[in-house]
């Protein structure tokens, strides 16, 4: 009798261990879904539009002005100087006292981005399939050609390294080049047979490699460790995947498995989903913003997102395809989203304007964004 | 030791082993569980230069296929591996180290998906492979007006015509045909962009605008779109 009791207890212990393992495994990959505030809370008043001024808390509406009449990319320095590059390839540096336009410009500009500190501009021009690359040094006010032999390139989040895919005879190579060096040389990380991949910086030591997105096809998402030259494939079936990264997390949009619309979630530096959202927008309309209490030791971040006012119409669109093709434009409201408690704080924008916001940011208490409807850079003081 | 004791100890060990295995949530994590085959593809059809999304294939277009294998944190060298490429279960190409190959989409109408599969039968102990479905779409015409509700207040406004996924390399190879409120607009320098100008006394109304884009060198390679612009001066 005693023996059978012991056997029963052992079997029970084994069942508990197995159950614990299943529970732990489920918890480690299940995303956190905030109980409240994951979507727009009911009763949240949108600034501008029909909602009038302000919102549930804070976010005073304020006058919005044009910072530059045409901008492809911009950077705002700590002293409030605004640097922009226009579609005509000219760089303009506007401080509080003066505005200087670079005498030289890049012809047939396709795209541009500023380095983390705004000291350099990386520009892509010419043939989209075989573009020319140049770097503009704002201190020297001069352009230098860059032999990248690449279709895509991205700045490091904290220094002058650039990650890019360079073309090979058969495929492409992922490389990093430090533009701070006197004679920059590429450091090849790994070579692929694939030749149309994109690269984003996840952190100073990691890159995300992915395929170009469409709602109609699944694609690969992979994390690459630069120092160890290793790759971790996260997904091979991510549809319409678009991302923007902060210091600790990335905002991921994925198209719906079937039909229109999609979903948003947060991904940590290990590639794990940590939170899902019920509101819908695109990562290109969002950025990460340091919280009031963040520090170098504890870099907390909130999300700053432009959310289309016509949520229903947006959700019925084929995303991100319709938006990228130029058949869908939106009128947005801006919100700061607390990623800890899920609260939404309206960020004041124009009282009567319609803005299709991309690349939003807040610097020194001023909101900046490019309006896709007219290509202008706008700014407005905000109180958060 | 009696047989009962042996049975007891055997049962104990078995149960503890099963329990220990089940209690390790990391045992079956995908990242450590074997090679991951990356089957990627790129279609060669025309898209506007500002478009950064996936280029999709249409009938008659060329697609380049590629395979990489991520294994134990690295991209494996496949130079000595036999690679077999299948399209709709027909062998399309095969060779040692053949990590890239090109195919042409059939020009027969009605093809809307290509089933592509790659097999590396000698990789590792059991071989490996992957499969994807590539959608074959129709070319598209997008009439682009930068306004959320296609609403304009000015009496003169620009409208852009954007072709997607045609089998051309330049818009100069395409024929554009515009209609604004049922009439052909005046001659324009750039067929991909027209300026609509309304009379000073034009009342608020809906203005239909349509655009047909065709590739004259290929039968039936055309696409149209019609939109309605809400003019409110």
XYZ file of C-alpha atoms in Angstrom:
617
model
C 0.000 0.000 0.000
C 2.771 2.321 0.996
C 4.670 1.454 -2.211
C 1.670 2.335 -4.382
C 1.247 5.598 -2.538
C 4.862 6.456 -3.274
C 4.423 5.546 -6.942
C 1.303 7.680 -7.159
C 3.101 10.651 -5.621
C 5.978 10.250 -8.073
C 3.605 10.164 -11.040
C 1.801 13.211 -9.680
C 5.111 15.038 -9.328
C 6.005 14.195 -12.918
C 2.645 15.475 -14.179
C 3.154 18.708 -12.227
C 6.635 19.110 -13.713
C 5.335 18.587 -17.248
C 2.499 21.021 -16.648
C 4.906 23.578 -15.244
C 7.077 23.239 -18.316
C 4.160 23.766 -20.655
C 3.022 26.804 -18.654
C 6.499 28.338 -18.580
C 6.975 27.815 -22.298
C 3.628 29.387 -23.045
C 4.345 32.396 -20.854
C 7.740 33.025 -22.356
C 6.367 33.509 -25.832
C 2.893 34.867 -25.146
C 2.675 38.575 -25.765
C 1.486 40.929 -23.063
C -1.799 42.468 -23.997
C -2.516 45.507 -21.874
C -5.883 45.224 -20.198
C -6.617 48.864 -20.823
C -5.339 51.446 -23.232
C -4.019 49.002 -25.830
C -6.508 50.573 -28.189
C -7.700 54.113 -28.110
C -9.596 54.373 -24.828
C -13.279 55.148 -25.233
C -13.910 58.801 -24.894
C -10.369 59.839 -25.881
C -10.751 63.210 -27.479
C -8.766 63.727 -30.616
C -7.024 67.074 -30.957
C -8.171 69.116 -33.917
C -10.958 67.692 -36.094
C -14.243 67.186 -34.370
C -12.696 66.599 -31.001
C -11.747 70.158 -30.279
C -8.665 70.964 -28.272
C -6.643 68.797 -25.988
C -7.716 65.433 -24.750
C -7.989 63.319 -21.685
C -4.894 64.744 -20.075
C -2.258 67.239 -21.094
C -1.426 67.816 -24.762
C -2.441 71.394 -25.326
C -3.194 72.204 -28.932
C -0.874 74.822 -30.374
C -0.093 76.707 -33.550
C 1.590 74.709 -36.237
C 4.039 76.287 -38.668
C 6.136 75.234 -41.600
C 9.772 74.626 -40.667
C 10.817 73.939 -44.258
C 8.779 74.060 -47.453
C 10.072 70.708 -48.752
C 11.895 68.032 -46.806
C 12.870 64.443 -47.483
C 14.592 64.021 -44.102
C 15.435 66.162 -41.102
C 17.352 66.312 -37.852
C 16.971 68.584 -34.851
C 20.016 69.398 -32.744
C 19.951 69.927 -28.960
C 20.236 73.695 -29.430
C 17.117 73.725 -31.621
C 18.898 73.982 -34.978
C 16.857 72.251 -37.668
C 18.678 70.536 -40.528
C 16.778 69.386 -43.581
C 17.496 67.965 -46.997
C 14.960 68.724 -49.681
C 13.863 66.708 -52.712
C 16.134 68.891 -54.831
C 19.133 67.649 -52.838
C 19.939 70.902 -51.020
C 20.767 70.865 -47.339
C 19.467 73.728 -45.225
C 20.644 74.421 -41.676
C 18.303 76.726 -39.788
C 19.330 77.894 -36.343
C 17.294 80.267 -34.234
C 19.187 83.202 -35.743
C 20.117 82.263 -39.294
C 19.416 79.853 -42.152
C 22.199 78.555 -44.375
C 21.716 76.633 -47.605
C 24.505 74.399 -48.870
C 25.822 75.661 -52.213
C 26.102 72.157 -53.650
C 23.263 69.719 -54.050
C 22.663 66.115 -55.024
C 20.870 65.656 -58.339
C 18.043 63.121 -58.691
C 17.795 62.477 -54.983
C 15.993 59.217 -54.147
C 16.285 59.275 -50.364
C 18.364 60.581 -47.474
C 18.897 60.186 -43.745
C 20.782 62.060 -41.048
C 23.296 60.463 -38.688
C 22.390 60.106 -34.999
C 23.818 63.535 -34.134
C 22.816 65.332 -37.332
C 26.437 65.879 -38.319
C 26.238 63.927 -41.562
C 23.676 63.151 -44.250
C 23.656 59.922 -46.239
C 22.048 60.448 -49.649
C 20.979 58.006 -52.353
C 20.506 59.303 -55.888
C 20.155 58.338 -59.510
C 18.989 54.900 -60.655
C 16.945 53.133 -57.933
C 18.393 49.771 -58.998
C 21.971 51.048 -58.975
C 22.014 54.254 -56.926
C 24.940 56.592 -56.236
C 25.708 57.223 -52.577
C 27.131 60.386 -51.052
C 27.764 61.714 -47.575
C 27.359 65.366 -46.692
C 29.394 66.675 -43.791
C 27.528 69.594 -42.236
C 30.590 71.014 -40.530
C 32.605 71.074 -43.732
C 29.523 71.775 -45.874
C 30.825 69.346 -48.494
C 29.645 66.215 -50.288
C 31.802 63.113 -50.676
C 30.941 60.149 -52.894
C 30.695 56.805 -51.145
C 31.508 53.575 -52.961
C 28.805 51.402 -51.418
C 27.607 49.504 -54.485
C 24.373 49.081 -52.568
C 20.643 49.574 -52.921
C 19.925 50.142 -49.239
C 21.930 51.547 -46.323
C 21.165 52.680 -42.774
C 22.963 54.732 -40.099
C 23.966 53.266 -36.767
C 21.893 54.666 -33.883
C 24.927 55.999 -32.008
C 27.933 56.515 -34.296
C 28.998 56.930 -37.922
C 28.765 53.325 -39.002
C 26.542 52.481 -41.932
C 25.063 49.031 -42.547
C 24.214 48.093 -46.109
C 23.790 45.277 -48.587
C 26.424 45.359 -51.267
C 25.777 43.631 -54.563
C 27.769 40.577 -55.528
C 27.901 38.624 -58.740
C 25.612 36.080 -57.134
C 23.578 37.551 -54.320
C 24.560 40.214 -51.812
C 26.753 40.791 -48.777
C 25.743 42.467 -45.558
C 28.505 44.890 -44.579
C 29.213 47.667 -42.105
C 31.419 50.647 -42.863
C 32.632 53.202 -40.319
C 32.533 56.616 -41.966
C 34.503 58.149 -39.122
C 37.633 56.393 -40.407
C 40.005 58.332 -42.627
C 39.648 55.728 -45.374
C 36.427 53.841 -44.610
C 36.575 50.162 -45.470
C 33.686 47.692 -45.521
C 33.535 44.958 -42.913
C 31.591 42.080 -44.442
C 29.329 40.402 -41.903
C 27.818 37.635 -44.040
C 26.905 36.832 -47.622
C 23.479 35.833 -48.921
C 22.276 34.263 -52.131
C 19.290 36.630 -51.802
C 19.800 40.039 -53.337
C 16.927 42.336 -52.440
C 17.032 42.495 -48.651
C 16.575 45.435 -46.303
C 18.578 46.241 -43.182
C 17.638 48.197 -40.030
C 19.717 48.917 -36.942
C 18.143 47.313 -33.884
C 20.896 48.387 -31.514
C 24.562 49.395 -31.856
C 25.463 45.710 -32.018
C 22.530 44.159 -33.878
C 20.875 44.480 -37.242
C 17.524 43.302 -38.519
C 17.509 41.825 -41.995
C 14.188 41.458 -43.768
C 12.597 41.139 -47.165
C 10.711 43.960 -48.839
C 7.170 43.971 -47.649
C 3.812 43.384 -49.252
C 0.497 42.350 -47.756
C 0.354 39.598 -50.368
C 3.522 37.721 -49.447
C 5.273 36.441 -46.360
C 8.881 37.334 -45.799
C 11.879 36.738 -43.619
C 12.803 38.596 -40.436
C 16.221 37.823 -38.985
C 18.463 39.321 -36.303
C 22.189 39.598 -37.034
C 24.851 40.044 -34.369
C 27.569 42.226 -35.867
C 30.480 41.277 -33.637
C 29.826 37.518 -33.663
C 28.582 37.493 -37.258
C 25.664 35.262 -36.331
C 22.122 35.184 -37.621
C 18.923 34.274 -35.803
C 15.900 33.785 -38.043
C 12.784 35.037 -36.260
C 10.171 34.556 -38.950
C 9.947 33.318 -42.513
C 6.286 34.188 -43.033
C 5.911 37.796 -41.875
C 3.440 39.479 -44.233
C 3.825 43.152 -45.013
C 6.292 43.541 -42.132
C 7.392 47.107 -41.462
C 9.384 48.205 -38.395
C 10.749 51.165 -36.489
C 13.188 50.694 -33.600
C 13.781 52.494 -30.328
C 16.563 51.893 -27.855
C 15.059 48.716 -26.406
C 12.117 47.697 -28.559
C 10.789 47.755 -32.071
C 7.287 48.479 -33.328
C 6.270 45.835 -35.848
C 3.367 46.072 -38.285
C 2.179 42.894 -39.990
C -0.525 42.633 -42.604
C -3.547 40.514 -41.806
C -3.112 36.832 -42.770
C -6.026 37.205 -45.159
C -7.925 40.319 -46.132
C -7.203 43.976 -45.437
C -5.724 45.720 -42.410
C -3.135 44.345 -40.044
C -1.816 44.497 -36.499
C 0.840 46.206 -34.423
C 3.057 44.698 -31.761
C 6.245 45.385 -29.851
C 9.333 43.241 -30.303
C 12.271 43.205 -27.889
C 15.932 42.939 -28.793
C 15.705 39.151 -28.699
C 12.964 39.160 -31.293
C 10.216 38.220 -28.832
C 6.772 39.806 -28.981
C 6.193 41.686 -25.737
C 2.984 43.590 -26.388
C 0.189 43.838 -28.917
C -2.004 46.835 -29.716
C -5.559 47.263 -30.826
C -5.067 50.565 -32.640
C -3.736 50.603 -36.185
C -1.150 52.736 -37.892
C 2.168 52.175 -39.662
C 5.640 52.285 -38.050
C 6.694 54.991 -40.514
C 4.157 57.199 -38.723
C 5.674 56.510 -35.298
C 8.841 56.998 -33.299
C 10.073 56.142 -29.823
C 10.308 58.971 -27.341
C 12.219 58.966 -24.028
C 9.986 59.016 -20.983
C 10.319 61.844 -18.496
C 12.038 59.558 -16.014
C 14.395 57.823 -18.448
C 18.134 57.897 -17.972
C 21.180 56.215 -19.489
C 20.883 53.479 -16.893
C 17.161 53.039 -17.428
C 16.239 54.196 -20.937
C 12.432 53.938 -20.832
C 10.582 54.972 -23.946
C 7.076 55.845 -24.979
C 5.635 55.687 -28.480
C 4.786 58.789 -30.458
C 2.318 57.744 -33.169
C 0.206 59.425 -35.805
C -3.026 57.448 -35.977
C -5.368 57.869 -38.971
C -8.589 59.557 -37.985
C -10.567 57.317 -40.337
C -9.638 54.144 -38.498
C -12.268 52.080 -40.282
C -11.190 53.146 -43.764
C -7.555 52.605 -42.880
C -8.281 49.128 -41.573
C -10.085 48.237 -44.804
C -7.046 49.086 -46.917
C -4.433 46.662 -48.123
C -1.559 47.630 -45.870
C 1.133 48.684 -46.213
C 0.773 48.346 -49.999
C -1.955 50.957 -50.615
C -0.108 53.509 -48.489
C 3.240 52.870 -50.173
C 1.782 52.970 -53.674
C 0.356 56.455 -53.192
C -3.284 55.414 -53.484
C -4.003 55.993 -49.781
C -3.453 59.216 -47.851
C -4.570 59.816 -44.300
C -5.498 62.617 -41.912
C -3.922 61.822 -38.566
C -4.001 62.657 -34.909
C -0.862 62.339 -32.822
C -0.672 60.496 -29.546
C 1.992 59.716 -27.020
C 1.438 56.172 -25.805
C 2.747 55.083 -22.418
C 4.043 51.556 -22.954
C 3.838 50.730 -19.251
C 0.278 51.682 -18.350
C -1.156 51.989 -21.883
C -2.460 55.541 -21.548
C -2.882 57.687 -24.635
C -2.032 61.378 -24.419
C -3.040 63.531 -27.386
C -0.192 65.582 -28.774
C -1.463 68.912 -30.018
C -1.479 69.437 -33.733
C -3.155 71.867 -36.123
C -6.637 72.843 -35.109
C -8.149 72.680 -38.571
C -5.554 70.978 -40.679
C -5.275 67.557 -42.215
C -1.830 66.061 -41.967
C -0.610 62.696 -43.238
C 2.202 62.442 -40.706
C 5.456 60.600 -41.262
C 8.701 60.698 -39.258
C 7.266 62.415 -36.157
C 9.589 63.448 -33.356
C 9.655 65.692 -30.315
C 12.786 67.672 -29.530
C 13.114 70.350 -26.851
C 9.341 70.460 -26.387
C 8.649 70.947 -30.097
C 6.860 68.468 -32.309
C 8.259 67.961 -35.815
C 6.895 65.869 -38.668
C 6.835 65.664 -42.447
C 3.409 65.970 -44.013
C 3.069 63.479 -46.828
C 0.316 65.564 -48.403
C 2.629 68.436 -49.318
C 6.143 67.245 -48.441
C 6.707 70.062 -45.930
C 8.341 69.831 -42.529
C 6.031 71.176 -39.830
C 6.641 72.078 -36.219
C 4.525 72.969 -33.212
C 5.297 73.568 -29.540
C 3.737 70.894 -27.358
C 3.266 70.482 -23.642
C 3.415 66.873 -22.457
C 16.712 -7.511 -5.243
C 13.225 -8.663 -6.131
C 11.629 -8.108 -9.525
C 9.190 -5.775 -7.866
C 12.044 -3.561 -6.743
C 13.452 -3.475 -10.269
C 10.009 -2.594 -11.626
C 9.679 0.151 -9.056
C 13.062 1.671 -9.833
C 12.448 1.420 -13.604
C 9.106 3.153 -13.236
C 10.633 5.849 -11.058
C 13.414 6.578 -13.516
C 11.045 6.639 -16.488
C 8.623 8.998 -14.827
C 11.374 11.316 -13.629
C 12.912 11.374 -17.098
C 9.599 12.238 -18.777
C 8.898 14.883 -16.173
C 12.307 16.472 -16.519
C 12.008 16.619 -20.291
C 8.563 18.154 -20.158
C 9.692 20.739 -17.615
C 12.290 22.253 -19.895
C 10.528 24.926 -21.965
C 13.738 25.586 -23.844
C 14.106 22.064 -25.153
C 11.949 22.616 -28.192
C 12.670 26.276 -28.986
C 12.794 26.627 -32.747
C 16.003 28.629 -32.751
C 18.054 25.690 -31.567
C 16.175 22.955 -33.335
C 17.770 22.749 -36.776
C 18.452 24.587 -40.027
C 16.084 27.256 -41.309
C 15.780 27.477 -45.077
C 15.331 30.995 -46.448
C 13.659 30.848 -49.850
C 13.556 34.418 -51.195
C 12.607 35.853 -54.568
C 12.725 39.052 -56.559
C 10.503 39.941 -59.525
C 11.591 42.253 -62.313
C 8.660 44.463 -63.150
C 8.440 48.241 -63.203
C 7.589 50.282 -60.102
C 7.915 54.065 -59.551
C 11.262 55.051 -58.085
C 9.786 56.198 -54.759
C 8.108 52.824 -54.154
C 10.018 50.770 -51.574
C 7.692 47.814 -51.124
C 7.862 44.338 -52.695
C 7.937 44.235 -56.482
C 5.365 41.670 -57.629
C 5.416 39.568 -60.815
C 2.847 39.500 -63.594
C 2.373 37.116 -66.481
C 5.488 37.001 -68.608
C 7.820 38.539 -66.035
C 11.113 37.173 -64.743
C 11.629 36.075 -61.145
C 14.991 35.367 -59.514
C 14.860 32.739 -56.775
C 17.456 32.343 -54.051
C 18.067 29.963 -51.168
C 20.104 30.414 -47.999
C 20.240 28.112 -44.996
C 20.694 29.507 -41.495
C 22.131 26.758 -39.329
C 23.488 27.053 -35.791
C 23.673 30.810 -36.065
C 25.492 30.994 -39.388
C 24.666 30.900 -43.061
C 25.734 27.485 -44.277
C 27.899 27.107 -47.340
C 25.830 25.366 -50.002
C 28.502 25.245 -52.675
C 28.693 21.444 -52.572
C 25.006 20.792 -51.974
C 22.681 19.444 -54.636
C 19.842 21.922 -55.046
C 16.579 21.172 -56.835
C 14.125 23.897 -57.786
C 10.468 23.056 -58.505
C 7.754 25.299 -59.874
C 4.224 23.915 -59.606
C 5.873 20.555 -58.949
C 7.796 20.583 -62.227
C 11.565 20.492 -61.943
C 12.698 23.928 -63.066
C 16.426 23.737 -62.360
C 18.924 21.595 -60.517
C 22.612 21.694 -59.828
C 25.346 21.522 -57.271
C 25.511 24.776 -55.353
C 22.669 26.219 -57.447
C 21.526 28.725 -54.828
C 20.087 31.120 -57.396
C 18.013 30.557 -60.490
C 15.629 32.514 -62.666
C 12.224 31.569 -63.982
C 9.716 33.236 -66.238
C 6.096 33.416 -65.285
C 3.891 31.736 -67.823
C 2.132 34.131 -70.109
C -1.020 32.052 -69.932
C -3.813 34.035 -68.283
C -5.310 32.601 -65.155
C -2.023 31.891 -63.431
C -2.388 33.615 -60.102
C -0.018 31.708 -57.849
C 3.279 29.962 -58.393
C 4.128 27.139 -56.017
C 7.893 27.223 -55.690
C 9.816 24.625 -53.778
C 13.514 24.121 -53.158
C 14.983 20.839 -51.970
C 18.442 20.079 -50.638
C 18.177 16.316 -50.184
C 21.734 15.779 -48.972
C 21.852 18.568 -46.413
C 22.502 17.279 -42.906
C 21.149 13.887 -41.961
C 17.715 14.099 -43.523
C 17.947 16.795 -46.181
C 15.986 20.031 -46.005
C 13.907 22.366 -48.120
C 11.254 25.035 -48.180
C 8.270 26.126 -50.216
C 6.597 29.453 -50.917
C 3.659 30.661 -52.916
C 4.433 33.623 -55.177
C 1.361 35.608 -56.200
C 1.117 36.493 -59.875
C -0.767 39.759 -59.987
C -2.112 41.976 -62.733
C -0.410 45.288 -63.529
C -1.904 48.221 -61.668
C -2.672 51.842 -62.346
C -2.826 54.184 -59.369
C -4.239 57.709 -59.724
C -2.569 59.571 -56.894
C -3.957 62.756 -55.374
C -2.384 63.762 -52.048
C -5.588 64.223 -50.136
C -7.148 61.886 -47.557
C -10.622 61.958 -49.044
C -9.580 62.918 -52.578
C -10.872 66.366 -51.783
C -9.485 69.492 -53.450
C -10.279 73.146 -52.941
C -8.071 74.746 -55.582
C -9.314 75.166 -59.130
C -6.043 73.867 -60.471
C -4.568 70.693 -59.074
C -2.069 68.060 -60.110
C -2.882 64.401 -60.552
C -0.224 61.712 -60.905
C -0.579 58.406 -62.711
C 1.592 55.658 -61.265
C 2.099 52.351 -63.082
C 2.951 49.266 -61.047
C 4.263 45.868 -62.093
C 4.383 46.326 -65.869
C 6.972 44.396 -67.894
C 8.929 47.523 -68.821
C 11.969 49.316 -67.465
C 10.807 52.870 -68.080
C 7.487 54.708 -68.246
C 8.470 55.864 -71.723
C 7.523 52.400 -72.923
C 3.961 52.787 -71.639
C 0.947 54.507 -73.165
C -1.109 56.729 -70.842
C -4.703 57.652 -71.611
C -6.411 60.184 -69.323
C -10.047 61.238 -69.100
C -11.258 64.079 -66.871
C -15.025 64.395 -66.550
C -15.400 62.398 -69.742
C -13.043 64.495 -71.874
C -9.414 64.092 -72.828
C -7.320 66.774 -71.094
C -5.155 69.118 -73.175
C -1.773 67.884 -74.356
C 0.739 67.361 -71.529
C 4.493 67.098 -71.427
C 4.609 64.326 -68.895
C 1.885 61.739 -69.471
C 2.346 60.464 -65.926
C 1.214 63.757 -64.425
C -1.541 66.107 -65.540
C -2.832 69.392 -64.197
C -6.599 69.696 -63.972
C -7.772 73.292 -64.288
C -11.377 74.218 -63.595
C -13.158 77.421 -64.692
C -13.362 80.270 -62.181
C -17.074 79.777 -61.677
C -16.979 75.979 -61.397
C -19.346 74.853 -58.656
C -18.575 72.267 -56.036
C -19.004 68.804 -57.522
C -17.585 65.334 -58.017
C -15.104 65.121 -60.874
C -14.487 61.681 -62.362
C -10.912 61.061 -63.465
C -9.801 57.898 -65.186
C -6.468 56.642 -66.425
C -5.598 53.657 -68.586
C -1.985 52.542 -68.876
C -0.925 49.960 -71.425
C 2.249 48.270 -72.572
C 1.851 48.437 -76.358
C 4.367 45.672 -76.948
C 2.426 43.054 -74.977
C -1.171 42.080 -75.647
C -3.533 42.635 -72.748
C -0.873 44.147 -70.486
C -2.891 47.111 -69.330
C -4.589 48.468 -66.247
C -7.104 51.207 -65.525
C -8.381 53.104 -62.566
C -11.169 55.603 -62.100
C -11.578 57.865 -59.101
C -13.907 60.649 -58.116
C -12.379 63.905 -56.881
C -14.479 65.929 -54.472
C -14.080 69.539 -55.596
C -15.119 72.034 -52.891
C -13.854 75.583 -53.595
